[in-house]
JSON list of C-alpha atoms in Angstrom, two decimals:
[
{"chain": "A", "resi": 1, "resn": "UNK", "atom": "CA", "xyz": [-11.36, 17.70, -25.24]},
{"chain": "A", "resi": 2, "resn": "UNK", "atom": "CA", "xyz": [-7.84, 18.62, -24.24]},
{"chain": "A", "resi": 3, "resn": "UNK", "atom": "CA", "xyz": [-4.98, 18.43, -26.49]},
{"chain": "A", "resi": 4, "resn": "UNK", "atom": "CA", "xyz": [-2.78, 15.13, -24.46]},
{"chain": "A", "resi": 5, "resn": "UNK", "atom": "CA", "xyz": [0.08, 17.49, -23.22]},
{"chain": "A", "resi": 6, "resn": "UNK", "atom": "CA", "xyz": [-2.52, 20.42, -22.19]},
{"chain": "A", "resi": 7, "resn": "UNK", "atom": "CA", "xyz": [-3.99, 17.61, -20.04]},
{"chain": "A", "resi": 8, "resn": "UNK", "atom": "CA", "xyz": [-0.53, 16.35, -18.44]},
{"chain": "A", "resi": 9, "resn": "UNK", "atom": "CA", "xyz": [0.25, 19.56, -17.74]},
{"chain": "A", "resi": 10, "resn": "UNK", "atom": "CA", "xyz": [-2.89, 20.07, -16.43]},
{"chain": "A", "resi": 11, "resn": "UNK", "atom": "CA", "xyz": [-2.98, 16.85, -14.17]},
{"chain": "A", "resi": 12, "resn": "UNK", "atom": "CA", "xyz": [0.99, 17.82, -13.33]},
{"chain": "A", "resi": 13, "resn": "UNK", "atom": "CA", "xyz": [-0.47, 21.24, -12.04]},
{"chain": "A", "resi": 14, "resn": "UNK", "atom": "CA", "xyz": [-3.01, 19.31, -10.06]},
{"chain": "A", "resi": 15, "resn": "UNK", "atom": "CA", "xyz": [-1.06, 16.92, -8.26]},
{"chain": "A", "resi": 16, "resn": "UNK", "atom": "CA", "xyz": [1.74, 19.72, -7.59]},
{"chain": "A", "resi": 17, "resn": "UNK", "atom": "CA", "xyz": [-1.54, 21.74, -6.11]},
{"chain": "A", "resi": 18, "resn": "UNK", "atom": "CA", "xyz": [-1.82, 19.11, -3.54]},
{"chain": "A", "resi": 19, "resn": "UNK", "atom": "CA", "xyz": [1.54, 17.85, -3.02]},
{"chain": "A", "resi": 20, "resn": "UNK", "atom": "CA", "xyz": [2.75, 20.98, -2.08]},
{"chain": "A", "resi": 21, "resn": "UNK", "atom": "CA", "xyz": [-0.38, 23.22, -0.73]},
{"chain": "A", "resi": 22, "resn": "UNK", "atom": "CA", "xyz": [-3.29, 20.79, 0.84]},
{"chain": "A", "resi": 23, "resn": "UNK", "atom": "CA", "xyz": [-0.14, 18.36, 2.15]},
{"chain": "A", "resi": 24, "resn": "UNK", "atom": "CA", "xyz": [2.38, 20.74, 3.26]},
{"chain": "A", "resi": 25, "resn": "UNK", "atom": "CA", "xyz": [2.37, 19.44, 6.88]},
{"chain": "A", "resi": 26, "resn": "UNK", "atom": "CA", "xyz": [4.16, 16.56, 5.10]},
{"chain": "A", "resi": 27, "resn": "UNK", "atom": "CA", "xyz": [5.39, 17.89, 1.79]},
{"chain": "A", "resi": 28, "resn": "UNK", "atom": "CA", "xyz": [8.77, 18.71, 3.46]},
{"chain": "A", "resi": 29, "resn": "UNK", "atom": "CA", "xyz": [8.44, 14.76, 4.99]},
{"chain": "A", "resi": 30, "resn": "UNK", "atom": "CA", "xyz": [7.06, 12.73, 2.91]},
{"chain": "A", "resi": 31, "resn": "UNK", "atom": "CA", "xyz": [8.72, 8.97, 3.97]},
{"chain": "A", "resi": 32, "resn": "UNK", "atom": "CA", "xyz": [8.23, 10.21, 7.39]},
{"chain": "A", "resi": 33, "resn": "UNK", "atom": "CA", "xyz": [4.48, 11.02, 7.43]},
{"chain": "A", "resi": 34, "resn": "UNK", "atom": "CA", "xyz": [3.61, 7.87, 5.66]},
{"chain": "A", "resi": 35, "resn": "UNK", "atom": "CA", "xyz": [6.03, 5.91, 8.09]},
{"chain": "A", "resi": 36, "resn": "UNK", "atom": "CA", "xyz": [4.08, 7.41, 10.59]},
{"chain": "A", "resi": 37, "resn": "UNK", "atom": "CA", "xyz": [0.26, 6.37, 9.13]},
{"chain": "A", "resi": 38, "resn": "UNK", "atom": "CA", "xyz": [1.71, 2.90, 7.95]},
{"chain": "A", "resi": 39, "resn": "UNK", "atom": "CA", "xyz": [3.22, 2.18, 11.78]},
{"chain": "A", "resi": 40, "resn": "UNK", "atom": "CA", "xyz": [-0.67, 4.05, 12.60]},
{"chain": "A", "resi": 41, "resn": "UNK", "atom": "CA", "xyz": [-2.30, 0.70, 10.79]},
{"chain": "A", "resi": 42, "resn": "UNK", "atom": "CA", "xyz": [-0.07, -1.66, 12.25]},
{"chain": "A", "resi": 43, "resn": "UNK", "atom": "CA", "xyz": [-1.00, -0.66, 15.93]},
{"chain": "A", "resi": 44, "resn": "UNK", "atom": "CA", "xyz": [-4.85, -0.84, 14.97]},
{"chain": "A", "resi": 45, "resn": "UNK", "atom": "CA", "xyz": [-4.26, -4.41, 12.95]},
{"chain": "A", "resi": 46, "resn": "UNK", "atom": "CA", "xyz": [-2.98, -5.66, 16.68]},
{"chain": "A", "resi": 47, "resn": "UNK", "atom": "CA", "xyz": [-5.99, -4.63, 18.71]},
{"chain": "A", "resi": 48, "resn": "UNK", "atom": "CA", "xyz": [-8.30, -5.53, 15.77]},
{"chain": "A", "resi": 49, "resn": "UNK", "atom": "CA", "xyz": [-6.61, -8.88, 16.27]},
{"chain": "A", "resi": 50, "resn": "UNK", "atom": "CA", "xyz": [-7.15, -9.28, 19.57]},
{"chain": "A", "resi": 51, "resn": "UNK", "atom": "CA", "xyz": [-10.80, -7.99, 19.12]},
{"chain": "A", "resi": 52, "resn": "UNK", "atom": "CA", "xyz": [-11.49, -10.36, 16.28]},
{"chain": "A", "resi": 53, "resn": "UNK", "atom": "CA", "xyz": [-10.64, -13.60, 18.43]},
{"chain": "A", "resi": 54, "resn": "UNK", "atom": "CA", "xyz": [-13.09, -11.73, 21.26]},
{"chain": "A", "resi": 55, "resn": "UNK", "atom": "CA", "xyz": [-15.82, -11.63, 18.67]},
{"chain": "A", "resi": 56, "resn": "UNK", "atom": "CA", "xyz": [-14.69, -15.27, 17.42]},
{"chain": "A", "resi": 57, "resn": "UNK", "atom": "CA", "xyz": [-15.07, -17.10, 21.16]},
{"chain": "A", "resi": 58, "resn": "UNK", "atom": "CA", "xyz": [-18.50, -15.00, 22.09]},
{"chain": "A", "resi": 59, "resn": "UNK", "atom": "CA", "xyz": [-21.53, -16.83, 22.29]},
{"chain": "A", "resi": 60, "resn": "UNK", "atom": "CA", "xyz": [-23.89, -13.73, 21.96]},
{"chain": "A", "resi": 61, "resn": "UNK", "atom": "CA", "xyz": [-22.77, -13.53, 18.03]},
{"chain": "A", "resi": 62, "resn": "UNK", "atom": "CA", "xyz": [-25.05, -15.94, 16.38]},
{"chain": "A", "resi": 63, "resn": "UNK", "atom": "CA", "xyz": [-23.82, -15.82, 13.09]},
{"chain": "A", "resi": 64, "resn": "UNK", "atom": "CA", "xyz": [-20.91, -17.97, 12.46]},
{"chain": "A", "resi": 65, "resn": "UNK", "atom": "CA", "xyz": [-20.30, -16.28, 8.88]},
{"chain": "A", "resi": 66, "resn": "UNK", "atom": "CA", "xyz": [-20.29, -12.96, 10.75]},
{"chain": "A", "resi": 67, "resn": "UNK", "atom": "CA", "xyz": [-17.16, -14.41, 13.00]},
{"chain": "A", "resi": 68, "resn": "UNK", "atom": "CA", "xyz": [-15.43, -15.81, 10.23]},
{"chain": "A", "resi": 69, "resn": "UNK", "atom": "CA", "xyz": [-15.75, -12.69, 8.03]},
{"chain": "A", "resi": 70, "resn": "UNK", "atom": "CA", "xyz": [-14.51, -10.44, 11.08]},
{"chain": "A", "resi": 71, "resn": "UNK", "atom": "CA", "xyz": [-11.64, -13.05, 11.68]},
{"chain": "A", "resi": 72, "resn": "UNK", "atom": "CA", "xyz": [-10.40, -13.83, 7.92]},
{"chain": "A", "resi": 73, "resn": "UNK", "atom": "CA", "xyz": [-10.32, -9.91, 7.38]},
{"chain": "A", "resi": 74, "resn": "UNK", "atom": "CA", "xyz": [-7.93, -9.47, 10.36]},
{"chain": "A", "resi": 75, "resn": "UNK", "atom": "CA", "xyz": [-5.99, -12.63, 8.96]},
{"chain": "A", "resi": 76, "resn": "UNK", "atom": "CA", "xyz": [-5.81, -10.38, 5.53]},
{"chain": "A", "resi": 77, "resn": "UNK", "atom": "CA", "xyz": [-4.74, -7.46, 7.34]},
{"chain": "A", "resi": 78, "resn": "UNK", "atom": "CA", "xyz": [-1.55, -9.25, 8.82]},
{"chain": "A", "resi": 79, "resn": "UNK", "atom": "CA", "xyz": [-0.79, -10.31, 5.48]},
{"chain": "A", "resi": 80, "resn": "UNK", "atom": "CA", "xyz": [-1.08, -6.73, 4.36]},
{"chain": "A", "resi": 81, "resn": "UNK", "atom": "CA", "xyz": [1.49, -5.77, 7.46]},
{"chain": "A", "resi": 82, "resn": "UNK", "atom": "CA", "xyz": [3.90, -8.34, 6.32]},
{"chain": "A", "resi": 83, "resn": "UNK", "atom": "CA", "xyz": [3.81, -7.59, 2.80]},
{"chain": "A", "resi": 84, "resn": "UNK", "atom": "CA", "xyz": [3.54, -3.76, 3.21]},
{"chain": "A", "resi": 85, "resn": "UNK", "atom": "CA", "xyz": [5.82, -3.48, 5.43]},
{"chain": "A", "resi": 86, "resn": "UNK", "atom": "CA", "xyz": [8.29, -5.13, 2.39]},
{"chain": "A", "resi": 87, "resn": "UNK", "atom": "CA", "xyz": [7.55, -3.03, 0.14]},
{"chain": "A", "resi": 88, "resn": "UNK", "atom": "CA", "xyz": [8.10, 0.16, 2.45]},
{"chain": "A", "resi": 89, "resn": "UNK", "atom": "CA", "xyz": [11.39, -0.93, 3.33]},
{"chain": "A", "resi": 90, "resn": "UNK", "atom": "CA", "xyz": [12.33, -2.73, 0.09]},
{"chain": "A", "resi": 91, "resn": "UNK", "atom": "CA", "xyz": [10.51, -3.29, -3.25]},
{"chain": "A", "resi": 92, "resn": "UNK", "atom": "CA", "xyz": [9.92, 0.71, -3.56]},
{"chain": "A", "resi": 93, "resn": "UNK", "atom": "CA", "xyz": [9.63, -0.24, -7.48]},
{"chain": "A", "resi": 94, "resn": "UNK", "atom": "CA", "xyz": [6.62, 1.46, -8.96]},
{"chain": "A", "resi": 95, "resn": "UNK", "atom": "CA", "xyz": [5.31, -1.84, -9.72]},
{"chain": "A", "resi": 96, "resn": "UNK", "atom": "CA", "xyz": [4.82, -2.85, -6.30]},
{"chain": "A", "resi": 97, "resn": "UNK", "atom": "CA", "xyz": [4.11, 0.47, -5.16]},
{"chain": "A", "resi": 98, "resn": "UNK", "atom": "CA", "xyz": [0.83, 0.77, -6.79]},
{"chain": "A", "resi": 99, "resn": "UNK", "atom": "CA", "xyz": [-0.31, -3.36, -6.13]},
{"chain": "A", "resi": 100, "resn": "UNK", "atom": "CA", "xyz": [0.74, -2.11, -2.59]},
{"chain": "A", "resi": 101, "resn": "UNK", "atom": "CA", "xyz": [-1.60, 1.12, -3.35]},
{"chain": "A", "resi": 102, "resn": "UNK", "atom": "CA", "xyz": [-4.37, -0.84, -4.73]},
{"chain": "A", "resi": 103, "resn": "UNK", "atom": "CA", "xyz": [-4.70, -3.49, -2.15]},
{"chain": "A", "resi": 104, "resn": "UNK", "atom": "CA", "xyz": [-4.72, -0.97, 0.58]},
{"chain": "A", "resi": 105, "resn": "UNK", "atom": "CA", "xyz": [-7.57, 0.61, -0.77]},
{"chain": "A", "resi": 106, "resn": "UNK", "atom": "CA", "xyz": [-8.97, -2.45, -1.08]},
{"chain": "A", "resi": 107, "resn": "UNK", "atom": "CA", "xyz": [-8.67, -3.33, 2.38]},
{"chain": "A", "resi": 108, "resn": "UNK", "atom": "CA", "xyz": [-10.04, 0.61, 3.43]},
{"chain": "A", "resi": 109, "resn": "UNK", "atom": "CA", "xyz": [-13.12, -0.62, 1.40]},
{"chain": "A", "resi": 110, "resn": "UNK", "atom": "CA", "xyz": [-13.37, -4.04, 3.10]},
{"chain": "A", "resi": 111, "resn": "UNK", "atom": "CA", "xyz": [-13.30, -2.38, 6.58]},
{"chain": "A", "resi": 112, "resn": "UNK", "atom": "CA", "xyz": [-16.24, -0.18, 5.88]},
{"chain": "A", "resi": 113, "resn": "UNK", "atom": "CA", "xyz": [-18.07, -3.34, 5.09]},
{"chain": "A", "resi": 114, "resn": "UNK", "atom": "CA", "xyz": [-17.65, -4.48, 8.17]},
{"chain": "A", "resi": 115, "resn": "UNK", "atom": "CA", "xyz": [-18.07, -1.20, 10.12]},
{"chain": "A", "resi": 116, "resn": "UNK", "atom": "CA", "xyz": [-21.91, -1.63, 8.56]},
{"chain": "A", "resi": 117, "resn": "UNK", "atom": "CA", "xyz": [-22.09, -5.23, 9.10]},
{"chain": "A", "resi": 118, "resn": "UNK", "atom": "CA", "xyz": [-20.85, -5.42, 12.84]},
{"chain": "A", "resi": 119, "resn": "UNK", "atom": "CA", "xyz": [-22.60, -1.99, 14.02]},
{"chain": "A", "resi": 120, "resn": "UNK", "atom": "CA", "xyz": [-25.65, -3.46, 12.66]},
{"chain": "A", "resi": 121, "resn": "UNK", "atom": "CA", "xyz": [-25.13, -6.61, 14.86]},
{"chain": "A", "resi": 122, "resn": "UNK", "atom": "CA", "xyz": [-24.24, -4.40, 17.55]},
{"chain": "A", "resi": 123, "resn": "UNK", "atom": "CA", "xyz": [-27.24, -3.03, 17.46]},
{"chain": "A", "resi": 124, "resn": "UNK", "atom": "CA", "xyz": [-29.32, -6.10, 16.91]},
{"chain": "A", "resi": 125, "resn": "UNK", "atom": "CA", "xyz": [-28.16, -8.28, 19.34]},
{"chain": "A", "resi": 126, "resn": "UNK", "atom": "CA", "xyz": [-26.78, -5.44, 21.91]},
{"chain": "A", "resi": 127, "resn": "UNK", "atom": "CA", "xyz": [-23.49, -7.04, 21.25]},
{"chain": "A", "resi": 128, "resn": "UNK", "atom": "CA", "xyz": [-19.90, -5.07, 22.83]},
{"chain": "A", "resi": 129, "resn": "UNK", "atom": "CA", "xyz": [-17.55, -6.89, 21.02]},
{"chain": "A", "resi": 130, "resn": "UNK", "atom": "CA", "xyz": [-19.66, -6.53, 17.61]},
{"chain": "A", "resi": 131, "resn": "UNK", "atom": "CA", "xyz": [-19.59, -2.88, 18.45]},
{"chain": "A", "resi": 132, "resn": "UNK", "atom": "CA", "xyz": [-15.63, -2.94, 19.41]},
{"chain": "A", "resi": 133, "resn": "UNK", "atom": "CA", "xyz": [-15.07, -4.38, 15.77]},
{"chain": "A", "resi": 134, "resn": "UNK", "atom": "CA", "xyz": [-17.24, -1.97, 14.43]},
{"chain": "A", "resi": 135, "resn": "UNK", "atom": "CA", "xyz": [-15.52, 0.78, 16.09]},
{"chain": "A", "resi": 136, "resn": "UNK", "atom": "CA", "xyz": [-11.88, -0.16, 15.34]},
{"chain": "A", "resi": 137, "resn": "UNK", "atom": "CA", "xyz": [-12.98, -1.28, 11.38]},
{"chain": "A", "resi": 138, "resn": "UNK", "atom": "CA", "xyz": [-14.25, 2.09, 10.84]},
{"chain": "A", "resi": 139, "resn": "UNK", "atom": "CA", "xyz": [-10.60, 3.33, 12.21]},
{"chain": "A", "resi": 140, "resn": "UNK", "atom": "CA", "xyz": [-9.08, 1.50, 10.25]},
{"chain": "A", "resi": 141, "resn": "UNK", "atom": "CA", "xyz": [-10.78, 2.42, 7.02]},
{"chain": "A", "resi": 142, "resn": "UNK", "atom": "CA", "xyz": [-9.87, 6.57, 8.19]},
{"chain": "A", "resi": 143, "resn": "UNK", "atom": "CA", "xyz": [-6.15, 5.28, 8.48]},
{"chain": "A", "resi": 144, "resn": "UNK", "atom": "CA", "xyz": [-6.29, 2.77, 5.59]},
{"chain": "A", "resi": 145, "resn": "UNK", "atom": "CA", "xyz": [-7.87, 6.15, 3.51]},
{"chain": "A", "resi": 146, "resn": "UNK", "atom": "CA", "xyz": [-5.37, 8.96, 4.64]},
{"chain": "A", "resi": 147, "resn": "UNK", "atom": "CA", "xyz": [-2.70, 6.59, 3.94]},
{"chain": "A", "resi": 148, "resn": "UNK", "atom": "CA", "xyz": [-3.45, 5.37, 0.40]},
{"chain": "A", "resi": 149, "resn": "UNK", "atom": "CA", "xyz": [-4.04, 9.03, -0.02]},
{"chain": "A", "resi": 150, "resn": "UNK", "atom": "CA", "xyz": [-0.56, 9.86, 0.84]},
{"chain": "A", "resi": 151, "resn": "UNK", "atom": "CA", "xyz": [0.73, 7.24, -0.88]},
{"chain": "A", "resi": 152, "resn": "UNK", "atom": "CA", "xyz": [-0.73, 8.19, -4.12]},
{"chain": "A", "resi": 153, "resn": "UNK", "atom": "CA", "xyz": [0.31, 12.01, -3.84]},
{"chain": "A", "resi": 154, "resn": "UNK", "atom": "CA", "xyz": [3.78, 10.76, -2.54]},
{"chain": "A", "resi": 155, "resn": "UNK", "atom": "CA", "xyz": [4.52, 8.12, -5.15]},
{"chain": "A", "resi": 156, "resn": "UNK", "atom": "CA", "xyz": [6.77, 10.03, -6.49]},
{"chain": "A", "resi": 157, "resn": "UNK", "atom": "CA", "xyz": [8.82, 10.89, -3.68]},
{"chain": "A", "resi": 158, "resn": "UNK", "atom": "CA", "xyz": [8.96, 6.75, -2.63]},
{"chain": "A", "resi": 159, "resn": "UNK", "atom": "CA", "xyz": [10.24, 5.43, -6.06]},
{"chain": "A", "resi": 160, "resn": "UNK", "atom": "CA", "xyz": [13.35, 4.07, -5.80]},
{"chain": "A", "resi": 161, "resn": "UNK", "atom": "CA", "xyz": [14.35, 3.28, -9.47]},
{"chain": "A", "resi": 162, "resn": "UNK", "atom": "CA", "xyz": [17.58, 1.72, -9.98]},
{"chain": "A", "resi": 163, "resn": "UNK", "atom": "CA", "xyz": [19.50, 2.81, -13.35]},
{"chain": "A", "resi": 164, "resn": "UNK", "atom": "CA", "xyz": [20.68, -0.06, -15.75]},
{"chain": "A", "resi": 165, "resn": "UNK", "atom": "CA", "xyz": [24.10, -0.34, -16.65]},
{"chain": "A", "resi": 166, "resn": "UNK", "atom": "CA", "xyz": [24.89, 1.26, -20.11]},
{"chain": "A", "resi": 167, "resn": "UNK", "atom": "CA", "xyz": [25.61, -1.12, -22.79]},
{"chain": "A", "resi": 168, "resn": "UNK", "atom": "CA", "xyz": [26.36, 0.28, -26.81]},
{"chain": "A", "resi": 169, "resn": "UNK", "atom": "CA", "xyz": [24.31, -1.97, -29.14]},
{"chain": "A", "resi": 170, "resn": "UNK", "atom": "CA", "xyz": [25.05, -1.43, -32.88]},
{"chain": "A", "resi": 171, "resn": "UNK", "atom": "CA", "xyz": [26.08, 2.26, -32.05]},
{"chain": "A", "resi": 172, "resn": "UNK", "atom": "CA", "xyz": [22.94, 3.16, -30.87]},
{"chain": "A", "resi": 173, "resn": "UNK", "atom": "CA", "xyz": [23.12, 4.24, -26.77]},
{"chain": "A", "resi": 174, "resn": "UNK", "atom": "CA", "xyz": [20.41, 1.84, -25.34]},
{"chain": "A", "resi": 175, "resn": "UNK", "atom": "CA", "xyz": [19.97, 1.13, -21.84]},
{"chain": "A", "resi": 176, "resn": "UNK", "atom": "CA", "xyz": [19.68, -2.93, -21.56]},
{"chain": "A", "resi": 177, "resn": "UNK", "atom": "CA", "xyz": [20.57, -5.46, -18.58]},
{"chain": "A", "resi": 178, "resn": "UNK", "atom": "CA", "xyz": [24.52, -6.41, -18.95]},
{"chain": "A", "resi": 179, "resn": "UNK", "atom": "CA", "xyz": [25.14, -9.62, -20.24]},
{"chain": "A", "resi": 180, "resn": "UNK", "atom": "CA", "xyz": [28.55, -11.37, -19.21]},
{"chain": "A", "resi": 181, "resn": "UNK", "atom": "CA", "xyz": [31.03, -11.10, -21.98]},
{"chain": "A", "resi": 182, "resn": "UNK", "atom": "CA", "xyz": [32.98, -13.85, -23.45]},
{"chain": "A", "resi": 183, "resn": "UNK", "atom": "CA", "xyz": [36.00, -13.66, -21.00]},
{"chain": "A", "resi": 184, "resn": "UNK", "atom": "CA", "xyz": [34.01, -13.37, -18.00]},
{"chain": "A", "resi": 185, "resn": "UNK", "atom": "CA", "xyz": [31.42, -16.25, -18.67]},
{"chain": "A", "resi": 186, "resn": "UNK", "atom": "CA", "xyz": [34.01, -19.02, -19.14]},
{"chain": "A", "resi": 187, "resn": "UNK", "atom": "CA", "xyz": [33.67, -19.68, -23.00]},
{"chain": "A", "resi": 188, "resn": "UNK", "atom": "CA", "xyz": [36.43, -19.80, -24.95]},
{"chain": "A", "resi": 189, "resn": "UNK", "atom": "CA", "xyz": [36.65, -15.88, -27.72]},
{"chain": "A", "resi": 190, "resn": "UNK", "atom": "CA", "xyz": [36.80, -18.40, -30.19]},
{"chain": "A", "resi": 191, "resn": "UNK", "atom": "CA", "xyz": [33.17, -20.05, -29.38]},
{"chain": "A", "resi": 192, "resn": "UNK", "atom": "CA", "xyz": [31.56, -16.65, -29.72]},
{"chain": "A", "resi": 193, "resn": "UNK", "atom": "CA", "xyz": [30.29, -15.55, -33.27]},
{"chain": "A", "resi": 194, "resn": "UNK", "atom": "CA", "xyz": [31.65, -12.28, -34.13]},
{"chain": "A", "resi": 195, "resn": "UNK", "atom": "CA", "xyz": [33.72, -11.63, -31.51]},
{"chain": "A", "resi": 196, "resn": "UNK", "atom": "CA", "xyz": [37.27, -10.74, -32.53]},
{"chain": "A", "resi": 197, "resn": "UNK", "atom": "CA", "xyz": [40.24, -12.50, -31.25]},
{"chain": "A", "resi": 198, "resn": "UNK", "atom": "CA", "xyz": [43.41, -10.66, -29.68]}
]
């Protein structure tokens, strides 16, 4: 058992360890080098579309499931562009850095399903486009897997928090959302309890 600040320091240590040694190709780069793996997925969602709808319209794939499966995962994927690509521009929140963490690993774990499903149906059926999907859904789970990676060791550098305005309550110096005064909301000093009149 570790005392609780042994163990942050500990787990600070860590993650220093790899942020700076095992990733220092990209320590110096962070947004950069995941810009680079995100634009990585979007390239392999695109011919993983096109591959899907192959797999869809052939007749040597028996199993409908099996083509929906293959197609509704690609459908997920372009979700995962559109809202990923959001958050990487926009919502860099912690919040919605680690759903946007979380669901990409998701999605790594999804396309080793299918890697095992479609190769075996590949080899089953000696089926190309089984074995294309295969293929490019194990790719995608490398890419989906280095990326969440880097997002999890770069969190830190992504984070864009934005500071709330200052406001005095009762002396004390707490940080809280502004809320519009008296003169600048349109009610009259006199409507407002406690508020003193000039």
């Amino acid at each position: 058992y570790f005392p609780p600040k042994a163990e942050k320091r500990a787990t600070n240590m860590f993650f220093d360890l790899i942020h700076d040694k095992v990733c220092f190709l990209c320590a110096d780069k962070p947004r950069r080098a995941i810009t680079y793996a995100w634009f990585s997925s979007i390239l392999l969602v695109f011919i993983m579309f096109i591959v899907a709808c192959v797999v869809s319209s052939n007749a040597s794939t028996d199993s409908k499931a099996l083509k929906f499966a293959g197609f509704w995962t690609v459908l997920l994927m372009i979700a995962l562009v559109g809202g990923g690509t959001l958050v990487m521009r926009r919502y860099q929140t912690p919040l919605a850095l680690g759903f946007f963490l979380g669901v990409v690993v998701v999605m790594a774990n999804q396309c080793l399903i299918l890697t095992a499903i479609f190769g075996e149906e590949s080899e089953k059926n000696d089926d190309k486009a089984a074995g294309t999907f295969a293929t490019f859904s194990f790719f995608l789970f490398c890419v989906y897997s280095v990326f969440a990676g880097m997002l999890a060791i770069f969190r830190a550098d992504l984070v864009q928090e934005q500071d709330l305005p200052s406001v005095t309550v009762g002396g004390a110096g707490i940080k809280a959302p502004s809320v519009p005064s008296a003169s600048n909301a349109g009610v009259p000093t006199s409507a407002v309890p406690g508020a003193t009149t000039k």
